PDB file of C-alpha atoms in Angstrom:
ATOM      1  CA  MET A   1      -0.026  -0.136   0.044  1.00 36.00           C
ATOM      2  CA  PHE A   2       1.358   3.584  -0.947  1.00 41.00           C
ATOM      3  CA  LEU A   3       1.434   5.806   1.951  1.00 44.00           C
ATOM      4  CA  LEU A   4       2.051   9.667   1.736  1.00 45.00           C
ATOM      5  CA  SER A   5       4.395  11.357   3.778  1.00 48.00           C
ATOM      6  CA  TYR A   6       3.488  13.766   6.363  1.00 47.00           C
ATOM      7  CA  ALA A   7       4.476  16.661   4.107  1.00 50.00           C
ATOM      8  CA  SER A   8       2.177  15.370   1.611  1.00 47.00           C
ATOM      9  CA  LEU A   9      -0.686  15.158   3.985  1.00 44.00           C
ATOM     10  CA  GLU A  10       0.133  18.587   5.206  1.00 48.00           C
ATOM     11  CA  LYS A  11      -0.395  20.135   1.326  1.00 49.00           C
ATOM     12  CA  ILE A  12      -3.767  18.168   1.352  1.00 44.00           C
ATOM     13  CA  PHE A  13      -5.215  19.354   4.528  1.00 41.00           C
ATOM     14  CA  LYS A  14      -3.884  22.961   4.027  1.00 45.00           C
ATOM     15  CA  GLY A  15      -5.719  23.047   0.691  1.00 45.00           C
ATOM     16  CA  ALA A  16      -2.521  23.068  -1.455  1.00 49.00           C
ATOM     17  CA  PHE A  17      -4.670  21.408  -4.205  1.00 48.00           C
ATOM     18  CA  THR A  18      -7.949  21.811  -5.197  1.00 49.00           C
ATOM     19  CA  LEU A  19     -10.408  19.765  -7.241  1.00 46.00           C
ATOM     20  CA  GLN A  20     -10.308  22.388  -9.928  1.00 46.00           C
ATOM     21  CA  ASN A  21      -6.671  21.653  -9.996  1.00 53.00           C
ATOM     22  CA  LEU A  22      -7.227  17.982 -10.248  1.00 53.00           C
ATOM     23  CA  SER A  23      -9.774  18.439 -13.150  1.00 51.00           C
ATOM     24  CA  GLU A  24      -7.131  20.057 -15.089  1.00 55.00           C
ATOM     25  CA  ILE A  25      -4.968  16.994 -15.276  1.00 57.00           C
ATOM     26  CA  GLU A  26      -4.894  15.070 -18.402  1.00 58.00           C
ATOM     27  CA  PRO A  27      -4.786  11.357 -18.537  1.00 55.00           C
ATOM     28  CA  SER A  28      -1.417  11.569 -20.292  1.00 54.00           C
ATOM     29  CA  GLU A  29      -0.154  13.128 -17.218  1.00 59.00           C
ATOM     30  CA  ILE A  30      -0.876  10.164 -14.984  1.00 61.00           C
ATOM     31  CA  GLU A  31       1.884   7.659 -14.419  1.00 64.00           C
ATOM     32  CA  GLU A  32       1.160   4.216 -15.972  1.00 63.00           C
ATOM     33  CA  LYS A  33       2.330   0.940 -14.314  1.00 65.00           C
ATOM     34  CA  ALA A  34       4.735  -0.669 -16.514  1.00 60.00           C
ATOM     35  CA  THR A  35       4.584  -4.465 -16.977  1.00 55.00           C
ATOM     36  CA  GLY A  36       6.725  -7.249 -17.960  1.00 58.00           C
ATOM     37  CA  TRP A  37      10.352  -7.739 -18.147  1.00 54.00           C
ATOM     38  CA  SER A  38      12.333  -4.637 -18.725  1.00 56.00           C
ATOM     39  CA  ALA A  39      15.039  -7.033 -20.128  1.00 57.00           C
ATOM     40  CA  HIS A  40      15.393 -10.584 -21.020  1.00 56.00           C
ATOM     41  CA  PRO A  41      14.476 -12.807 -18.088  1.00 56.00           C
ATOM     42  CA  SER A  42      18.147 -14.504 -18.160  1.00 62.00           C
ATOM     43  CA  GLU A  43      19.639 -10.932 -17.879  1.00 74.00           C
ATOM     44  CA  HIS A  44      20.453  -9.680 -14.219  1.00 79.00           C
ATOM     45  CA  LEU A  45      22.805  -7.207 -12.695  1.00 90.00           C
ATOM     46  CA  SER A  46      26.226  -8.200 -11.614  1.00 87.00           C
ATOM     47  CA  PRO A  47      26.157  -9.326  -7.781  1.00 88.00           C
ATOM     48  CA  THR A  48      28.793  -6.594  -7.150  1.00 91.00           C
ATOM     49  CA  GLN A  49      26.597  -3.699  -8.523  1.00 96.00           C
ATOM     50  CA  ILE A  50      23.952  -3.534  -5.826  1.00 96.00           C
ATOM     51  CA  SER A  51      24.555  -3.572  -2.230  1.00 96.00           C
ATOM     52  CA  LEU A  52      22.526  -2.441   0.935  1.00 96.00           C
ATOM     53  CA  ASP A  53      25.229  -2.673   3.216  1.00 95.00           C
ATOM     54  CA  ASP A  54      26.134   0.862   4.431  1.00 95.00           C
ATOM     55  CA  GLY A  55      28.576   2.068   1.825  1.00 95.00           C
ATOM     56  CA  GLY A  56      29.692   5.169   4.298  1.00 91.00           C
ATOM     57  CA  ASN A  57      33.319   3.668   4.231  1.00 92.00           C
ATOM     58  CA  ILE A  58      33.472   4.349   0.374  1.00 93.00           C
ATOM     59  CA  ASN A  59      35.524   7.616   0.712  1.00 88.00           C
ATOM     60  CA  THR A  60      37.891   7.586  -2.286  1.00 85.00           C
ATOM     61  CA  GLY A  61      37.790   7.570  -5.857  1.00 87.00           C
ATOM     62  CA  LEU A  62      34.827   8.733  -7.951  1.00 94.00           C
ATOM     63  CA  ARG A  63      31.468   8.672  -6.236  1.00 97.00           C
ATOM     64  CA  ILE A  64      27.928   9.989  -6.834  1.00 98.00           C
ATOM     65  CA  TYR A  65      25.566  10.869  -3.997  1.00 98.00           C
ATOM     66  CA  THR A  66      21.712  11.120  -4.574  1.00 99.00           C
ATOM     67  CA  ASP A  67      18.803  12.504  -2.650  1.00 98.00           C
ATOM     68  CA  GLY A  68      15.403  13.556  -2.912  1.00 98.00           C
ATOM     69  CA  SER A  69      13.525  15.998  -0.507  1.00 97.00           C
ATOM     70  CA  GLU A  70       9.743  16.831   0.316  1.00 95.00           C
ATOM     71  CA  THR A  71       8.993  19.847   2.320  1.00 94.00           C
ATOM     72  CA  GLU A  72       5.959  21.750   3.019  1.00 92.00           C
ATOM     73  CA  LYS A  73       6.974  24.052  -0.138  1.00 93.00           C
ATOM     74  CA  GLY A  74       7.671  21.499  -2.573  1.00 93.00           C
ATOM     75  CA  VAL A  75       9.594  18.373  -3.825  1.00 96.00           C
ATOM     76  CA  GLY A  76      13.379  18.322  -5.088  1.00 98.00           C
ATOM     77  CA  ALA A  77      15.875  15.879  -6.485  1.00 98.00           C
ATOM     78  CA  ALA A  78      19.786  16.216  -6.696  1.00 99.00           C
ATOM     79  CA  PHE A  79      23.080  14.562  -6.918  1.00 99.00           C
ATOM     80  CA  CYS A  80      26.739  15.460  -6.503  1.00 99.00           C
ATOM     81  CA  VAL A  81      29.853  14.053  -7.683  1.00 98.00           C
ATOM     82  CA  LEU A  82      32.972  13.784  -5.444  1.00 96.00           C
ATOM     83  CA  THR A  83      36.578  12.822  -6.383  1.00 93.00           C
ATOM     84  CA  ASP A  84      38.117  12.012  -3.008  1.00 88.00           C
ATOM     85  CA  ILE A  85      36.917  14.958  -0.911  1.00 88.00           C
ATOM     86  CA  ASN A  86      36.245  17.551  -3.717  1.00 94.00           C
ATOM     87  CA  ILE A  87      32.767  18.100  -5.523  1.00 96.00           C
ATOM     88  CA  ILE A  88      33.368  18.376  -8.860  1.00 97.00           C
ATOM     89  CA  TYR A  89      29.740  18.543 -10.273  1.00 98.00           C
ATOM     90  CA  ARG A  90      26.216  19.365  -8.997  1.00 98.00           C
ATOM     91  CA  TRP A  91      22.885  18.736 -10.273  1.00 98.00           C
ATOM     92  CA  SER A  92      19.442  19.528  -8.990  1.00 98.00           C
ATOM     93  CA  THR A  93      15.656  19.995  -9.997  1.00 98.00           C
ATOM     94  CA  ARG A  94      12.119  20.843  -8.442  1.00 98.00           C
ATOM     95  CA  LEU A  95       9.361  18.698  -9.163  1.00 95.00           C
ATOM     96  CA  SER A  96       5.638  19.420  -9.200  1.00 89.00           C
ATOM     97  CA  LEU A  97       3.827  19.642  -5.660  1.00 86.00           C
ATOM     98  CA  ARG A  98       1.803  16.848  -6.824  1.00 84.00           C
ATOM     99  CA  ASN A  99       4.674  14.387  -7.240  1.00 90.00           C
ATOM    100  CA  THR A 100       6.167  12.410  -4.395  1.00 91.00           C
ATOM    101  CA  VAL A 101       9.406  12.048  -2.588  1.00 94.00           C
ATOM    102  CA  PHE A 102       9.875   8.601  -3.956  1.00 95.00           C
ATOM    103  CA  GLN A 103       9.565  10.012  -7.581  1.00 95.00           C
ATOM    104  CA  ALA A 104      12.303  12.611  -6.726  1.00 97.00           C
ATOM    105  CA  GLU A 105      14.650   9.887  -5.194  1.00 98.00           C
ATOM    106  CA  ILE A 106      14.255   7.568  -8.071  1.00 98.00           C
ATOM    107  CA  LEU A 107      14.706  10.441 -10.502  1.00 98.00           C
ATOM    108  CA  ALA A 108      17.920  11.693  -8.737  1.00 99.00           C
ATOM    109  CA  VAL A 109      19.314   7.978  -9.192  1.00 99.00           C
ATOM    110  CA  HIS A 110      18.450   7.922 -12.749  1.00 98.00           C
ATOM    111  CA  LYS A 111      19.965  11.269 -13.336  1.00 98.00           C
ATOM    112  CA  ALA A 112      23.215  10.104 -11.641  1.00 99.00           C
ATOM    113  CA  VAL A 113      23.523   6.952 -13.471  1.00 98.00           C
ATOM    114  CA  GLU A 114      22.722   9.013 -16.874  1.00 98.00           C
ATOM    115  CA  HIS A 115      25.722  11.430 -15.872  1.00 98.00           C
ATOM    116  CA  ALA A 116      28.029   8.326 -14.757  1.00 97.00           C
ATOM    117  CA  VAL A 117      27.859   6.862 -18.303  1.00 96.00           C
ATOM    118  CA  THR A 118      29.330  10.076 -19.565  1.00 96.00           C
ATOM    119  CA  LEU A 119      32.339   9.675 -17.440  1.00 94.00           C
ATOM    120  CA  PRO A 120      35.607   7.884 -18.526  1.00 87.00           C
ATOM    121  CA  THR A 121      35.362   4.165 -17.630  1.00 76.00           C
ATOM    122  CA  GLN A 122      36.292   3.113 -14.328  1.00 84.00           C
ATOM    123  CA  GLN A 123      34.699   1.856 -11.063  1.00 85.00           C
ATOM    124  CA  LEU A 124      32.134   4.353 -10.036  1.00 94.00           C
ATOM    125  CA  THR A 125      29.979   4.082  -7.097  1.00 97.00           C
ATOM    126  CA  ILE A 126      26.509   5.915  -6.776  1.00 98.00           C
ATOM    127  CA  LEU A 127      25.479   6.250  -3.258  1.00 98.00           C
ATOM    128  CA  VAL A 128      21.729   6.439  -2.349  1.00 98.00           C
ATOM    129  CA  ASP A 129      20.274   6.756   1.031  1.00 97.00           C
ATOM    130  CA  ASN A 130      16.828   5.371  -0.185  1.00 97.00           C
ATOM    131  CA  GLN A 131      16.719   1.622  -0.134  1.00 97.00           C
ATOM    132  CA  ALA A 132      13.367   1.690  -1.828  1.00 96.00           C
ATOM    133  CA  SER A 133      14.781   3.229  -4.865  1.00 97.00           C
ATOM    134  CA  ILE A 134      17.998   0.791  -4.913  1.00 97.00           C
ATOM    135  CA  ASN A 135      15.392  -2.237  -4.690  1.00 96.00           C
ATOM    136  CA  SER A 136      13.156  -0.882  -7.601  1.00 95.00           C
ATOM    137  CA  ALA A 137      16.149  -0.101  -9.874  1.00 96.00           C
ATOM    138  CA  ALA A 138      17.368  -3.595  -9.349  1.00 94.00           C
ATOM    139  CA  ASN A 139      14.309  -5.214 -10.193  1.00 92.00           C
ATOM    140  CA  PRO A 140      14.100  -6.026 -14.021  1.00 89.00           C
ATOM    141  CA  LYS A 141      10.134  -6.349 -13.472  1.00 86.00           C
ATOM    142  CA  SER A 142       9.679  -3.082 -11.607  1.00 89.00           C
ATOM    143  CA  HIS A 143       6.342  -1.338 -12.326  1.00 88.00           C
ATOM    144  CA  ASN A 144       8.262   1.950 -12.175  1.00 92.00           C
ATOM    145  CA  SER A 145       9.295   3.353 -15.693  1.00 92.00           C
ATOM    146  CA  ILE A 146      12.140   5.237 -14.340  1.00 95.00           C
ATOM    147  CA  ALA A 147      13.620   2.268 -12.560  1.00 95.00           C
ATOM    148  CA  ARG A 148      13.582   0.198 -15.533  1.00 94.00           C
ATOM    149  CA  LYS A 149      15.758   2.874 -17.364  1.00 95.00           C
ATOM    150  CA  ILE A 150      18.106   2.774 -14.570  1.00 97.00           C
ATOM    151  CA  PHE A 151      18.254  -1.186 -14.761  1.00 96.00           C
ATOM    152  CA  LYS A 152      19.138  -1.052 -18.400  1.00 95.00           C
ATOM    153  CA  LEU A 153      21.643   1.468 -17.852  1.00 96.00           C
ATOM    154  CA  LEU A 154      23.375  -0.470 -15.067  1.00 96.00           C
ATOM    155  CA  HIS A 155      22.903  -3.711 -16.944  1.00 94.00           C
ATOM    156  CA  SER A 156      24.988  -2.227 -20.002  1.00 94.00           C
ATOM    157  CA  HIS A 157      27.506  -0.434 -17.778  1.00 95.00           C
ATOM    158  CA  PRO A 158      28.777  -2.939 -15.167  1.00 94.00           C
ATOM    159  CA  HIS A 159      31.428  -0.816 -13.904  1.00 94.00           C
ATOM    160  CA  ILE A 160      28.863   1.376 -12.227  1.00 96.00           C
ATOM    161  CA  ARG A 161      27.372   0.166  -9.074  1.00 96.00           C
ATOM    162  CA  VAL A 162      24.819   1.349  -6.738  1.00 98.00           C
ATOM    163  CA  TRP A 163      25.263   1.224  -2.878  1.00 98.00           C
ATOM    164  CA  TRP A 164      22.993   2.270   0.097  1.00 98.00           C
ATOM    165  CA  ILE A 165      24.280   4.750   2.473  1.00 97.00           C
ATOM    166  CA  LYS A 166      22.933   5.689   5.735  1.00 96.00           C
ATOM    167  CA  ALA A 167      21.230   9.245   5.755  1.00 94.00           C
ATOM    168  CA  HIS A 168      22.318  12.140   8.232  1.00 92.00           C
ATOM    169  CA  ALA A 169      25.534  10.263   9.084  1.00 94.00           C
ATOM    170  CA  GLY A 170      27.907  13.112   8.451  1.00 93.00           C
ATOM    171  CA  TYR A 171      29.050  11.880   4.984  1.00 94.00           C
ATOM    172  CA  ILE A 172      30.120  14.998   2.931  1.00 94.00           C
ATOM    173  CA  GLY A 173      28.481  13.835  -0.248  1.00 96.00           C
ATOM    174  CA  ASN A 174      25.170  12.815   1.325  1.00 97.00           C
ATOM    175  CA  GLU A 175      24.872  16.113   3.070  1.00 97.00           C
ATOM    176  CA  GLU A 176      25.382  18.050   0.114  1.00 98.00           C
ATOM    177  CA  ALA A 177      22.954  16.282  -2.159  1.00 98.00           C
ATOM    178  CA  ASP A 178      20.457  16.644   0.854  1.00 98.00           C
ATOM    179  CA  ARG A 179      21.010  20.355   0.874  1.00 98.00           C
ATOM    180  CA  GLN A 180      20.731  20.695  -2.766  1.00 98.00           C
ATOM    181  CA  ALA A 181      17.442  18.678  -2.954  1.00 98.00           C
ATOM    182  CA  LYS A 182      15.948  20.661  -0.169  1.00 98.00           C
ATOM    183  CA  GLU A 183      17.152  24.087  -1.795  1.00 98.00           C
ATOM    184  CA  ALA A 184      15.431  22.951  -5.096  1.00 98.00           C
ATOM    185  CA  ALA A 185      12.227  21.874  -3.128  1.00 97.00           C
ATOM    186  CA  GLU A 186      11.772  25.111  -1.224  1.00 96.00           C
ATOM    187  CA  THR A 187      12.796  27.515  -4.139  1.00 96.00           C
ATOM    188  CA  GLU A 188       9.407  28.331  -6.144  1.00 90.00           C
ATOM    189  CA  ASN A 189      11.404  29.754  -9.240  1.00 92.00           C
ATOM    190  CA  PHE A 190      13.672  26.532  -9.270  1.00 96.00           C
ATOM    191  CA  PRO A 191      14.059  24.811 -12.597  1.00 92.00           C
ATOM    192  CA  GLU A 192      11.415  22.264 -12.568  1.00 93.00           C
ATOM    193  CA  THR A 193      11.299  18.713 -14.315  1.00 94.00           C
ATOM    194  CA  PRO A 194       7.988  17.456 -15.248  1.00 88.00           C
ATOM    195  CA  LEU A 195       7.226  13.939 -14.244  1.00 87.00           C
ATOM    196  CA  GLU A 196       3.993  11.905 -14.434  1.00 76.00           C
ATOM    197  CA  LEU A 197       1.593  11.949 -11.496  1.00 76.00           C
ATOM    198  CA  PRO A 198       1.479   8.741  -9.436  1.00 73.00           C
ATOM    199  CA  LYS A 199      -2.285   7.082  -9.403  1.00 69.00           C
ATOM    200  CA  PRO A 200      -2.183   6.206  -5.762  1.00 64.00           C
ATOM    201  CA  PHE A 201      -1.364   9.816  -4.806  1.00 67.00           C
ATOM    202  CA  ILE A 202      -4.335  11.076  -6.936  1.00 69.00           C
ATOM    203  CA  LYS A 203      -6.709   8.288  -5.286  1.00 73.00           C
ATOM    204  CA  THR A 204      -5.568   9.289  -1.893  1.00 71.00           C
ATOM    205  CA  PHE A 205      -6.128  12.971  -2.502  1.00 67.00           C
ATOM    206  CA  LEU A 206      -9.630  12.396  -3.856  1.00 73.00           C
ATOM    207  CA  ARG A 207     -10.592  10.062  -0.719  1.00 76.00           C
ATOM    208  CA  GLN A 208      -9.012  12.708   1.528  1.00 73.00           C
ATOM    209  CA  LYS A 209     -11.338  15.581  -0.143  1.00 69.00           C
ATOM    210  CA  MET A 210     -14.388  13.337  -0.055  1.00 77.00           C
ATOM    211  CA  LEU A 211     -13.964  12.611   3.514  1.00 80.00           C
ATOM    212  CA  ALA A 212     -13.444  16.384   4.456  1.00 75.00           C
ATOM    213  CA  THR A 213     -16.371  17.565   2.378  1.00 71.00           C
ATOM    214  CA  GLY A 214     -18.582  15.046   4.327  1.00 67.00           C
ATOM    215  CA  LYS A 215     -17.722  16.214   7.725  1.00 59.00           C
TER     216      LYS A 215
END
């Protein structure tokens, strides 16, 4: 079952969305569930590409840290690239108020992998503090279309690995990605990336509105 975060519920009860807003949504804007396999059933990621062990001790070489953030003001996604202790590249974007923090997390991973494939071929680690995003990206039958894109990129670039990292543990890259994502979420005129809207979010929104109207 999909659960809304506290910040999303705050948006609903404070009236950040209206039925008029919802009526303006086109069917093409609603996220469709992907089905089947994203690759041949015999194709899997290398066992060394994905890890849910804390990768916080990986502090040398080329690393990319990702994060997604949801505040009362908005939703943001970001990543930063580090070589040893130096931040050499940053990316961030704002999402619609109607998008979810999971969408921000998975988008950040996708953008990080896309950036990684443009770099000189060497072992590279993407460090993600959201296990749900990692599990979704590693699943060739994921229902999430962005996760499927990540799987395909990782499968064709086995030198890129994705590891979980504990959030808010003082890791420089993780703290920087978190700061960037929050900045994007809270800056109203920040460049925005359009994403489809998740059906469970819309269903929950309508249910909450109907309950509120019936009181």
